[in-house]
PDB file of C-alpha atoms in Angstrom:
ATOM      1  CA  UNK A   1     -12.798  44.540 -22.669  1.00 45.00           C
ATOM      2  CA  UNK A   2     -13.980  44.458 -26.182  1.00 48.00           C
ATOM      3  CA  UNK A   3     -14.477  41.696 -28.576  1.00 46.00           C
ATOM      4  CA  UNK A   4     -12.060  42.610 -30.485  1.00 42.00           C
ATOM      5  CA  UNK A   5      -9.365  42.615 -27.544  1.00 43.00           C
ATOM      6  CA  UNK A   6     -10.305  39.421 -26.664  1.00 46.00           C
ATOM      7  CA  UNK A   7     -10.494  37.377 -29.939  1.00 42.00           C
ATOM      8  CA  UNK A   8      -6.971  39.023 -30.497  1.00 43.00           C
ATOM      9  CA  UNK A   9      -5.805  37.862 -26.973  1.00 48.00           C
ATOM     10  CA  UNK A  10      -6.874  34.049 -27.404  1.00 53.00           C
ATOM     11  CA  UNK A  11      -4.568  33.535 -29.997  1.00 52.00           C
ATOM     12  CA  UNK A  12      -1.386  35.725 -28.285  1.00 48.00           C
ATOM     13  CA  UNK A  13      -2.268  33.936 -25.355  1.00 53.00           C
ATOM     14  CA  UNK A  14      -1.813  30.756 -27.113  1.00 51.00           C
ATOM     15  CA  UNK A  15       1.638  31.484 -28.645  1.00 49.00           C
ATOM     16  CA  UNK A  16       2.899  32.460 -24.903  1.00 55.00           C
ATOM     17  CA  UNK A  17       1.732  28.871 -23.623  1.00 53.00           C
ATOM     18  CA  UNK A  18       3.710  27.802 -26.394  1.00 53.00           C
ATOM     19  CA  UNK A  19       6.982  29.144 -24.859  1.00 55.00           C
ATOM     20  CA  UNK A  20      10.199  29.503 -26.803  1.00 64.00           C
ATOM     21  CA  UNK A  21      11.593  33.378 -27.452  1.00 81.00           C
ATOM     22  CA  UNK A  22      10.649  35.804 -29.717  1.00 86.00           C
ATOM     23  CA  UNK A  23      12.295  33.804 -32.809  1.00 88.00           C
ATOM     24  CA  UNK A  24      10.119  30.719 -31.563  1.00 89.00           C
ATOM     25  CA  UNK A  25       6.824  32.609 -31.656  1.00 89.00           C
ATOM     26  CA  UNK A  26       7.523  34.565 -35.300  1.00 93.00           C
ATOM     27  CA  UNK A  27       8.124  30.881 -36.761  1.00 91.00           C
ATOM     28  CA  UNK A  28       5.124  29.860 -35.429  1.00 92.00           C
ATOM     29  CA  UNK A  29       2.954  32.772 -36.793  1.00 94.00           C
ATOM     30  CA  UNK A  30       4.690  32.421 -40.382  1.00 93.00           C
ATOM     31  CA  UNK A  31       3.868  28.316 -40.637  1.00 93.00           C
ATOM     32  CA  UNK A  32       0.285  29.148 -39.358  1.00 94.00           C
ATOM     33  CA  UNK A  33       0.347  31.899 -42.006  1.00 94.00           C
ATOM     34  CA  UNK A  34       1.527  29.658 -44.771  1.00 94.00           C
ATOM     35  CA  UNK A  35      -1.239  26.979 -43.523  1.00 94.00           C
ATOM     36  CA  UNK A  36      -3.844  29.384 -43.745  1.00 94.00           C
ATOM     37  CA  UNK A  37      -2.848  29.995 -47.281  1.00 93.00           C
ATOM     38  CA  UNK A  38      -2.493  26.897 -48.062  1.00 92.00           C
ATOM     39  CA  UNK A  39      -6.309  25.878 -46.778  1.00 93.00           C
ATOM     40  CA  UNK A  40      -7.720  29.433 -48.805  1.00 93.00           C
ATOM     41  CA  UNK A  41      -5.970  29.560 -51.913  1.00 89.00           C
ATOM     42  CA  UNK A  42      -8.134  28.979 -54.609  1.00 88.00           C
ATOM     43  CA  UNK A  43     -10.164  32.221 -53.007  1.00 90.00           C
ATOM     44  CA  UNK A  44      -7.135  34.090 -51.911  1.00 87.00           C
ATOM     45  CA  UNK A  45      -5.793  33.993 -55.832  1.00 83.00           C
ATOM     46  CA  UNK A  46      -6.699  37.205 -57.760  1.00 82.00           C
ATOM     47  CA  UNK A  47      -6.004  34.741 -60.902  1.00 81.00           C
ATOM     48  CA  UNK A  48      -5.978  31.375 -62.107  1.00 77.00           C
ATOM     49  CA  UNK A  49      -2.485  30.048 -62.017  1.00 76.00           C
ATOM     50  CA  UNK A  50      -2.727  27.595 -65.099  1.00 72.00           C
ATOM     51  CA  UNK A  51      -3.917  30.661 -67.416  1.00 72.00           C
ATOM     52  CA  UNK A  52      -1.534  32.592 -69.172  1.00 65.00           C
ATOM     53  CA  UNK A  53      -1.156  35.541 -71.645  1.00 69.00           C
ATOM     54  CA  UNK A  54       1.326  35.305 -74.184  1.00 65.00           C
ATOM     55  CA  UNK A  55       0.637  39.297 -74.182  1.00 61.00           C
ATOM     56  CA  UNK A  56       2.001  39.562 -70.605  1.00 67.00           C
ATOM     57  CA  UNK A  57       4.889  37.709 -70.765  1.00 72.00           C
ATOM     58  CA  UNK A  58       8.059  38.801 -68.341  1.00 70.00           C
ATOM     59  CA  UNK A  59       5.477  41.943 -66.792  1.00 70.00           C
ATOM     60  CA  UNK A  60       6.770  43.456 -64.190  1.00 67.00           C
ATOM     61  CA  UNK A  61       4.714  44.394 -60.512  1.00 74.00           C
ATOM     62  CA  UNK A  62       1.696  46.567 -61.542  1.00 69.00           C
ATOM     63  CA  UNK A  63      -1.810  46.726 -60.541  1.00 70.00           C
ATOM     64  CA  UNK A  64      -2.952  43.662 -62.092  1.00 69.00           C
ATOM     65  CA  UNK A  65       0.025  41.340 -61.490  1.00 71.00           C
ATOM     66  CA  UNK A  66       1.324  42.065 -58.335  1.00 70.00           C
ATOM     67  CA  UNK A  67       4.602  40.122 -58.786  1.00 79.00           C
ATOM     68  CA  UNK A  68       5.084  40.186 -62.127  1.00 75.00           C
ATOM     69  CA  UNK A  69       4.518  37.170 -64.552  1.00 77.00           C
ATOM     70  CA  UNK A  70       7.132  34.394 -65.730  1.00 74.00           C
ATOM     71  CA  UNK A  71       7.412  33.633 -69.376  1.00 72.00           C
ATOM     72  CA  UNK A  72       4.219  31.681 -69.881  1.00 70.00           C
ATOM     73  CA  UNK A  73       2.502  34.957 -68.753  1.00 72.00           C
ATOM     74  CA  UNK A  74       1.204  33.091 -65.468  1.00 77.00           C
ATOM     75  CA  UNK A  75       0.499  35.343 -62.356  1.00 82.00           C
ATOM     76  CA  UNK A  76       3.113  34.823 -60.252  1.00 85.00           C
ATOM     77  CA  UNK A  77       1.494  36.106 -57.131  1.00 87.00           C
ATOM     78  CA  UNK A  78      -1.637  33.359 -57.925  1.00 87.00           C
ATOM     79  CA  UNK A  79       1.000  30.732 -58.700  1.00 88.00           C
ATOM     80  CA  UNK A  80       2.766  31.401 -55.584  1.00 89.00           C
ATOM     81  CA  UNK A  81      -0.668  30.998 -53.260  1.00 91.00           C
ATOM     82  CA  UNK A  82      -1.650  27.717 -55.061  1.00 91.00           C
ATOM     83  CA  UNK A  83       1.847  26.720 -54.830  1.00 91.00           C
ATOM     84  CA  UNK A  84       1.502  26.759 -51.460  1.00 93.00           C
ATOM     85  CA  UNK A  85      -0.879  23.610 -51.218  1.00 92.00           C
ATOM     86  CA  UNK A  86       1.721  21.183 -53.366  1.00 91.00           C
ATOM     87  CA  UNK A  87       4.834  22.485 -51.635  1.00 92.00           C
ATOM     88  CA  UNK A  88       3.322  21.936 -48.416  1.00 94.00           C
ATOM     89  CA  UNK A  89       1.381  18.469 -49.029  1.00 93.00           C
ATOM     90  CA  UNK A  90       4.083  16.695 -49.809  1.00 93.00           C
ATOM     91  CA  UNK A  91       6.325  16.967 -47.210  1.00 94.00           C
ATOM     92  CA  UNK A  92       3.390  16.713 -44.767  1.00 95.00           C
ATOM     93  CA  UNK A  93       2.348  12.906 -46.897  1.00 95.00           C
ATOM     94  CA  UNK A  94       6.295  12.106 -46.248  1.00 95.00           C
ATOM     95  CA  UNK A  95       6.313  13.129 -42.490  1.00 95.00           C
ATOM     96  CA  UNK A  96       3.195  11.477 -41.504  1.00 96.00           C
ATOM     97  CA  UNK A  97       4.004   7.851 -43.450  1.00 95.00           C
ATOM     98  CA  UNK A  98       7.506   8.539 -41.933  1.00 95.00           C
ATOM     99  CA  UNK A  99       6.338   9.017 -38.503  1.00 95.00           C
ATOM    100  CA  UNK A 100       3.580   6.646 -38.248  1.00 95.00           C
ATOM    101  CA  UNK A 101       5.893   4.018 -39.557  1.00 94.00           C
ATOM    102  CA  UNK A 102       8.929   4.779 -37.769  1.00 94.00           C
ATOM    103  CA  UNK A 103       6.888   4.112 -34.312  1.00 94.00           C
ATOM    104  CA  UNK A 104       5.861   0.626 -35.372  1.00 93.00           C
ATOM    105  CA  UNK A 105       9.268  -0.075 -36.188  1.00 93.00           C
ATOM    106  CA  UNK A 106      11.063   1.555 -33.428  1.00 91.00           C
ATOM    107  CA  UNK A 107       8.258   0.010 -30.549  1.00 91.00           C
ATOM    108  CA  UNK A 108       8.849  -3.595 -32.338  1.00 90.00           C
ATOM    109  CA  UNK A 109      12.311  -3.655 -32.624  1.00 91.00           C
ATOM    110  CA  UNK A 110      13.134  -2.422 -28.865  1.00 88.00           C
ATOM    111  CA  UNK A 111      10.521  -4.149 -27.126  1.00 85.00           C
ATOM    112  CA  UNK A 112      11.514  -7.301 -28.713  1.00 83.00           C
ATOM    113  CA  UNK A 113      15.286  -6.855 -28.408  1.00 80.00           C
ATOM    114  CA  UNK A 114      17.466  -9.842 -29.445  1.00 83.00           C
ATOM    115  CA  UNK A 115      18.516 -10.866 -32.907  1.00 87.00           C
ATOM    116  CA  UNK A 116      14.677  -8.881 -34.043  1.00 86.00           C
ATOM    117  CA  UNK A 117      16.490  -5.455 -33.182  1.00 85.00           C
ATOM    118  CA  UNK A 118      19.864  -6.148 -34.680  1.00 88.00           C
ATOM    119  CA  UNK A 119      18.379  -7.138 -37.828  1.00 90.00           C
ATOM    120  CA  UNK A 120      16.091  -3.975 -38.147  1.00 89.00           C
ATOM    121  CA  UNK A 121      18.852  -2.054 -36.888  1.00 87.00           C
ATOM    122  CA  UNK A 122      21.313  -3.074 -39.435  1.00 90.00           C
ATOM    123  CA  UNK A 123      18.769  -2.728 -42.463  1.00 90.00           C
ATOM    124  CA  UNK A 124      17.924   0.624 -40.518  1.00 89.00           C
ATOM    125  CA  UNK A 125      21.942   1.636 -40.959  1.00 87.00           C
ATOM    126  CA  UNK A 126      21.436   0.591 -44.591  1.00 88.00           C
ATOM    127  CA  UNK A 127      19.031   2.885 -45.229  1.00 87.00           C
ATOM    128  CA  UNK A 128      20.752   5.457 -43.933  1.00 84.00           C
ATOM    129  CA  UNK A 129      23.519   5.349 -46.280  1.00 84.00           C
ATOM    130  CA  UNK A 130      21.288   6.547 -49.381  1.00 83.00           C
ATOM    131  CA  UNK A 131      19.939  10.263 -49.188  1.00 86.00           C
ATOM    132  CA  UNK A 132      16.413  10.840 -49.589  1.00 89.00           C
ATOM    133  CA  UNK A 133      16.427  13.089 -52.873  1.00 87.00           C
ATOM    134  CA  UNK A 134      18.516   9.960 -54.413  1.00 88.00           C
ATOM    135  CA  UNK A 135      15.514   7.920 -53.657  1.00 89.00           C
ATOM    136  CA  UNK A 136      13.374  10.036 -54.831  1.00 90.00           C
ATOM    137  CA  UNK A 137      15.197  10.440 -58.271  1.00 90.00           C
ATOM    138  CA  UNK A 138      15.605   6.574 -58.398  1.00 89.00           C
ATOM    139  CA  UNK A 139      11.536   6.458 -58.209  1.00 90.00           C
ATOM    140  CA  UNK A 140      10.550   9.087 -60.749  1.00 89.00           C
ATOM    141  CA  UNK A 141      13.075   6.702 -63.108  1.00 87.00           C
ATOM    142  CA  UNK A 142      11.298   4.166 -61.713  1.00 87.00           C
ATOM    143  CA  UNK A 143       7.580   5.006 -61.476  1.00 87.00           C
ATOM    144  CA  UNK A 144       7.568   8.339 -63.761  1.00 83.00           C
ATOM    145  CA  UNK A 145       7.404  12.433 -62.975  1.00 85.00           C
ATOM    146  CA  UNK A 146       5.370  13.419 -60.469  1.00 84.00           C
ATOM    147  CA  UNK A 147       4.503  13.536 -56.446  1.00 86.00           C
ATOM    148  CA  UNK A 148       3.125  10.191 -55.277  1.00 89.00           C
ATOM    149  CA  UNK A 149       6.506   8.200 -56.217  1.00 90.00           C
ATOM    150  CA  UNK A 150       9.067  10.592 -54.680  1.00 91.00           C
ATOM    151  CA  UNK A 151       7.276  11.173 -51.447  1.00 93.00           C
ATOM    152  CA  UNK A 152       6.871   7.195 -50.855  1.00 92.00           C
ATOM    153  CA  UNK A 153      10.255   7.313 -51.848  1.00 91.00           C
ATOM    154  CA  UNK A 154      11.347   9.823 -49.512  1.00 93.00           C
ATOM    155  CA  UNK A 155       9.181   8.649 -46.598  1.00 93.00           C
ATOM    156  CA  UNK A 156      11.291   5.272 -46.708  1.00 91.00           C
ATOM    157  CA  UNK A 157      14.427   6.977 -46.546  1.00 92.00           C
ATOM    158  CA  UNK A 158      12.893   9.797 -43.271  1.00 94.00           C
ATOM    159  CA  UNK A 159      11.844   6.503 -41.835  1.00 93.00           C
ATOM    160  CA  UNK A 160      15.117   5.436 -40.123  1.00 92.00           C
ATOM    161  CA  UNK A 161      15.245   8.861 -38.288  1.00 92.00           C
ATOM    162  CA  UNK A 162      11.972   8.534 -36.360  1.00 93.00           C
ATOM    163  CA  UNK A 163      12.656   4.942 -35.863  1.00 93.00           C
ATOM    164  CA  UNK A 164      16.011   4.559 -34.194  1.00 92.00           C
ATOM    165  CA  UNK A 165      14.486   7.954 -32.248  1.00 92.00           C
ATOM    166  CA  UNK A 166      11.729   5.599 -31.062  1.00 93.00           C
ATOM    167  CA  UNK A 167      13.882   2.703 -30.328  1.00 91.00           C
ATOM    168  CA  UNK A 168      15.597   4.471 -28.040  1.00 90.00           C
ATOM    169  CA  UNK A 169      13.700   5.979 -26.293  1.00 90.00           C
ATOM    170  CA  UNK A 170      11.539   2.558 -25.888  1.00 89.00           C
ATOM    171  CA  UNK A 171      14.391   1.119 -24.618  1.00 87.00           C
ATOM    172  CA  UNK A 172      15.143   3.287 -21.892  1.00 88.00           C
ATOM    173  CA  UNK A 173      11.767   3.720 -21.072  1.00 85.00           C
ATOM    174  CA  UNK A 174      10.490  -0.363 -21.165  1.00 83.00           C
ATOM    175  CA  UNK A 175      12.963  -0.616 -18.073  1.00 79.00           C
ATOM    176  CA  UNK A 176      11.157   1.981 -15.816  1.00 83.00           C
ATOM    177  CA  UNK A 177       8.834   0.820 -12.533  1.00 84.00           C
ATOM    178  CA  UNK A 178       5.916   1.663 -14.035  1.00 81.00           C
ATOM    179  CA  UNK A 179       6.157  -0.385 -16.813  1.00 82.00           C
ATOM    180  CA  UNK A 180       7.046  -3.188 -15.173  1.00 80.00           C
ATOM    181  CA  UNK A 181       4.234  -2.848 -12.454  1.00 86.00           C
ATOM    182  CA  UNK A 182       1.777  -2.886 -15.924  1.00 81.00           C
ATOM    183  CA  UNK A 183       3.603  -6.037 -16.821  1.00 78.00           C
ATOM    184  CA  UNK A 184       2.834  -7.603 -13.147  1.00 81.00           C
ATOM    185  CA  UNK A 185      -0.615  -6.556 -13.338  1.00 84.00           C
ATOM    186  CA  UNK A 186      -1.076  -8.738 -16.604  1.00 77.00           C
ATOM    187  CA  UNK A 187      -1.729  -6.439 -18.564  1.00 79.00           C
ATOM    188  CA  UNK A 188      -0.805  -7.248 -22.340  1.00 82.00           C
ATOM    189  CA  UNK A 189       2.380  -6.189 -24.045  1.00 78.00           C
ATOM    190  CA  UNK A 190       0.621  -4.076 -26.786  1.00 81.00           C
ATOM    191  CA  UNK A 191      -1.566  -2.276 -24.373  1.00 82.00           C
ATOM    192  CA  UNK A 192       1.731  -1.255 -22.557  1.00 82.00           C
ATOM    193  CA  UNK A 193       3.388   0.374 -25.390  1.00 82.00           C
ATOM    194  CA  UNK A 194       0.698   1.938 -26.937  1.00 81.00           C
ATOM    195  CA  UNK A 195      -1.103   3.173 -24.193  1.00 83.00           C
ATOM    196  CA  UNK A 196       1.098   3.800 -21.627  1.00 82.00           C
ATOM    197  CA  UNK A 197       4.780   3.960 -22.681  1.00 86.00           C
ATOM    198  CA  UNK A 198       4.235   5.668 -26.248  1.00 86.00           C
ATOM    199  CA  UNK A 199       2.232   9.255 -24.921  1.00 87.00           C
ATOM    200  CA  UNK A 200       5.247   9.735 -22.610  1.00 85.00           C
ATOM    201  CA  UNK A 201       7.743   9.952 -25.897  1.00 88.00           C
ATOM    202  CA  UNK A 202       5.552  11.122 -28.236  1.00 88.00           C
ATOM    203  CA  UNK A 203       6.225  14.986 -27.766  1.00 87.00           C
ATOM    204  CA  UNK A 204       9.977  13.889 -28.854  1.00 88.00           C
ATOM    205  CA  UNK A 205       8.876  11.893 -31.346  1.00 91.00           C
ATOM    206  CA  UNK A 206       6.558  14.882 -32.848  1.00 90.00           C
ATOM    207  CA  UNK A 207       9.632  17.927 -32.052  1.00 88.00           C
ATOM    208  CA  UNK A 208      11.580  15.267 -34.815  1.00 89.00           C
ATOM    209  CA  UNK A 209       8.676  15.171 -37.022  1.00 92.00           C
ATOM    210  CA  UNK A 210       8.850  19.226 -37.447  1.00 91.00           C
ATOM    211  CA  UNK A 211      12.542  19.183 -38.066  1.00 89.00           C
ATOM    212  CA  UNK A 212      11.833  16.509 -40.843  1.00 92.00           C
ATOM    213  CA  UNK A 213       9.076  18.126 -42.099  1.00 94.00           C
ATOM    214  CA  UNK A 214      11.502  21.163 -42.892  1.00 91.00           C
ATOM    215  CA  UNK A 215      14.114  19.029 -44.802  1.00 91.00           C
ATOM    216  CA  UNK A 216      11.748  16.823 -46.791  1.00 94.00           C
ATOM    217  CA  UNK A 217      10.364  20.076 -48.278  1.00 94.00           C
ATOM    218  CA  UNK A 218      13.825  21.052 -49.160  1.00 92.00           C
ATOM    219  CA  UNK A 219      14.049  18.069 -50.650  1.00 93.00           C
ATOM    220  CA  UNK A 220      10.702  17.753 -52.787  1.00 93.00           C
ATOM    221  CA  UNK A 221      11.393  21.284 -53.827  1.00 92.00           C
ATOM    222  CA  UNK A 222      14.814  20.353 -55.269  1.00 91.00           C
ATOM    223  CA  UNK A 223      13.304  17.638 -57.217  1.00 91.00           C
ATOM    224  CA  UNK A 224      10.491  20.197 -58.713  1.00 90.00           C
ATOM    225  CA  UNK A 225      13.367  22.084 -59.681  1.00 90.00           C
ATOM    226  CA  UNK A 226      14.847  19.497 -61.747  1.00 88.00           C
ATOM    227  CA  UNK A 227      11.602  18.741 -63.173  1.00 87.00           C
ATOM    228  CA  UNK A 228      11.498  15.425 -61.828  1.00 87.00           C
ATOM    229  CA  UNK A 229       8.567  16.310 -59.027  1.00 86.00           C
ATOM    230  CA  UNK A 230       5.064  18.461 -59.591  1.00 83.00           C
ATOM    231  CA  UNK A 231       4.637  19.043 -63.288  1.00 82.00           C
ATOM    232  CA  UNK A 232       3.005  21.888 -64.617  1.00 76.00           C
ATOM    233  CA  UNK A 233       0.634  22.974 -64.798  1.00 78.00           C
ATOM    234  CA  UNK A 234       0.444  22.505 -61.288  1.00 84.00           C
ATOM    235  CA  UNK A 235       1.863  25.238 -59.450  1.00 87.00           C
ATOM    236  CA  UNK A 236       4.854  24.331 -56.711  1.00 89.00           C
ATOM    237  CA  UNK A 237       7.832  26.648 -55.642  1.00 91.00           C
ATOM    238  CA  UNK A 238      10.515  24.342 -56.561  1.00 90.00           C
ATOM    239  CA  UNK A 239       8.854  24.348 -60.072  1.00 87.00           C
ATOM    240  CA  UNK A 240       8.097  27.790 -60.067  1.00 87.00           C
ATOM    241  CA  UNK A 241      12.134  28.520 -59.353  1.00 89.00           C
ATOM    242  CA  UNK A 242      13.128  26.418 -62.120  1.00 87.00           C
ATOM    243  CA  UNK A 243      10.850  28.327 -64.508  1.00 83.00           C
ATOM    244  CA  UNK A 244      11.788  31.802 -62.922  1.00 81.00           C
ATOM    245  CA  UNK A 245      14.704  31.202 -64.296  1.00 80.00           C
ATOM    246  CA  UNK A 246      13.983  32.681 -67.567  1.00 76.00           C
ATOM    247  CA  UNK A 247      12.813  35.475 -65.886  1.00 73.00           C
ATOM    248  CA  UNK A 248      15.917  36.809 -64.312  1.00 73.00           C
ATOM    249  CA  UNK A 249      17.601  36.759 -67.668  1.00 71.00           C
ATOM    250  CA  UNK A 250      14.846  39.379 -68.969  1.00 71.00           C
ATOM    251  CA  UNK A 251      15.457  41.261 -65.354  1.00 72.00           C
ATOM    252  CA  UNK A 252      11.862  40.107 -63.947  1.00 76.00           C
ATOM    253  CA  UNK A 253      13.442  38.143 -60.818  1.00 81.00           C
ATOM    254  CA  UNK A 254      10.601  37.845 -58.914  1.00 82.00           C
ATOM    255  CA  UNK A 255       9.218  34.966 -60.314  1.00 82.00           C
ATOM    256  CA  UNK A 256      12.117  32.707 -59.392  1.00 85.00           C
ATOM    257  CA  UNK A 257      13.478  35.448 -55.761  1.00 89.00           C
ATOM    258  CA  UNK A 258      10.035  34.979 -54.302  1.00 89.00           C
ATOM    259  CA  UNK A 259       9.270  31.318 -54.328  1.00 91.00           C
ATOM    260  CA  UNK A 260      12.840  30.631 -53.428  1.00 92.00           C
ATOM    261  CA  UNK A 261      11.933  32.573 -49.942  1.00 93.00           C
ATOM    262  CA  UNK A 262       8.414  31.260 -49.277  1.00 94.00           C
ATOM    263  CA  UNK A 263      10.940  27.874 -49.349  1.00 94.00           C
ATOM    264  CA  UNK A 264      13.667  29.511 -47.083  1.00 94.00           C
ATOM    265  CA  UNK A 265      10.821  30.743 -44.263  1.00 94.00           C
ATOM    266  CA  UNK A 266       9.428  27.602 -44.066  1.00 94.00           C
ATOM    267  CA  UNK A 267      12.044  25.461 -43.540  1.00 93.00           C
ATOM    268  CA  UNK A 268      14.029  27.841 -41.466  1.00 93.00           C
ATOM    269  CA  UNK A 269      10.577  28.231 -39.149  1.00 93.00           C
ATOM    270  CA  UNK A 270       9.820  24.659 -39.493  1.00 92.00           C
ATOM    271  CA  UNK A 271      13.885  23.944 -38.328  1.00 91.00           C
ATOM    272  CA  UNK A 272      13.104  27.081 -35.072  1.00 91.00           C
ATOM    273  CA  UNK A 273      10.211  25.519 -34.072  1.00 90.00           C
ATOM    274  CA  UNK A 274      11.554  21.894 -34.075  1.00 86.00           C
ATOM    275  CA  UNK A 275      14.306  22.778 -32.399  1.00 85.00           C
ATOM    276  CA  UNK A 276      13.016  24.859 -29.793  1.00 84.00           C
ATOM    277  CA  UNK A 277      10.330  21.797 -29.030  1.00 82.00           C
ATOM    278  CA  UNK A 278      14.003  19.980 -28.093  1.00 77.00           C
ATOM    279  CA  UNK A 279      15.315  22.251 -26.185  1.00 76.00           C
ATOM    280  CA  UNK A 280      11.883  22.406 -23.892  1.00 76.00           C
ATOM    281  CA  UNK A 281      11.638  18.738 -23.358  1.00 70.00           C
ATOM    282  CA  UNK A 282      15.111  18.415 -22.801  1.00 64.00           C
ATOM    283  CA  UNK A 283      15.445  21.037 -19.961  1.00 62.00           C
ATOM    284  CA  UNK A 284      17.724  23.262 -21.326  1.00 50.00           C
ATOM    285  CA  UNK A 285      15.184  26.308 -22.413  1.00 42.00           C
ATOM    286  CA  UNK A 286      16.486  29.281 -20.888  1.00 38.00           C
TER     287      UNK A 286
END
């Protein structure tokens, strides 16, 4: 076997240990794709993003802008590579604050029980009741334009999913034998959580991180788009959308069709491969 063969069979190999169908494995590919460009950007861009020729305004696809330019005269192939860093950093800040958060609250609140849970559980239900892009708006009036407001924002509002997740499964789990025979051995409350009861839900816990991750870049997109999130002239696909915009009307589409996809892919991959993660560890992958 060559070495080719087998540096191209480590990572198929990988992507069948992965399980999942066909759909399951192309989602993965296209988020490691986007991840990869994401990490290379700044080399993979033929152009810098933030430069633009008044000259080249609304050029269509040709040999030295592959998709066209939008009406600053900005490469919209190079905007669309460094977009992906932005686009993809923010929902990742949301998901992790979300996440990590979430588990402290949901391992507090069910291990305690009594009036601790209800209390957290009520301003849990509260929290519910106001979607995350209003949050995010309601910083940005708050704080000003830009990223760091609207993804604390947001992460408050993705908190409540991973906690009650957490909770629940805490509280069915804090019930078992074995946690009750570390109890009997003495061993302390926090060690029994974190060390033994939380790696036993955390692959649930992580399959609900992907889905979020998904929706929270919907959701920072949108706000680019209204102008209320990444400002130029950082590139980001909800901005670049908004801007495309222009470009349509002079019948250059590209500039708003193709960042509107890189956002469809990733959430529709990030959704498959979420999902699929739920299906496995609840038994019912075919």
């Amino acid at each position: 076997m060559s070495a080719s063969t087998s540096l191209l069979g480590r990572p198929l190999g990988a992507l069948r240990r992965l399980g999942g169908g066909p759909l399951t494995r192309l989602s993965t590919l296209v988020l490691v794709g986007f991840v990869l460009v994401a990490l290379f950007a700044p080399w993979l861009a033929p152009q810098d993003p933030a430069f633009g020729e008044l000259g080249d305004t609304f050029a269509g696809p040709g040999a030295a802008h592959w998709l066209g330019t939008d009406g600053g005269g900005h490469d919209t192939f190079s905007a669309l590579l460094e977009g992906t860093r932005t686009s993809l950093a923010g929902p990742l800040a949301v998901v992790l604050f979300a996440t990590l958060a979430g588990i402290a609250v949901g391992l507090f609140t069910a291990w305690r029980g009594g009036w601790v849970d209800s209390l957290v559980g009520r301003v849990l239900d509260i929290l519910f009741a106001f979607p995350a892009l209003l949050l995010a708006i309601l910083a940005v009036a708050l704080f000003g334009k830009g990223l760091t407001a609207p993804v604390l924002a947001m992460a408050v509002a993705y908190l409540p999913y991973t906690a009650r997740l957490v909770r629940g499964l805490t509280a069915q789990e804090k019930v078992r034998p074995y946690i009750a025979a570390y109890q009997v051995q003495g061993h302390a409350p926090v060690f029994v959580a974190l060390r033994r009861l939380l790696p036993g839900i955390m692959p649930t816990v992580l399959a609900q991180a992907t889905v979020n991750f998904g929706y929270a870049l919907l959701d920072l997109a949108a706000l680019s788009f209204l102008g209320l999130g990444v400002q130029p002239p950082t590139p980001d696909w909800g901005a670049m959308i908004n801007q495309g915009q222009a470009a349509v009307l002079e019948g250059q589409p590209l500039s708003a069709i193709v960042p509107a996809v890189a956002v469809v892919l990733v959430v529709v991959a990030f959704n498959v491969v979420g999902e699929s993660l739920g299906d496995r560890l609840a038994g019912r992958e075919s």
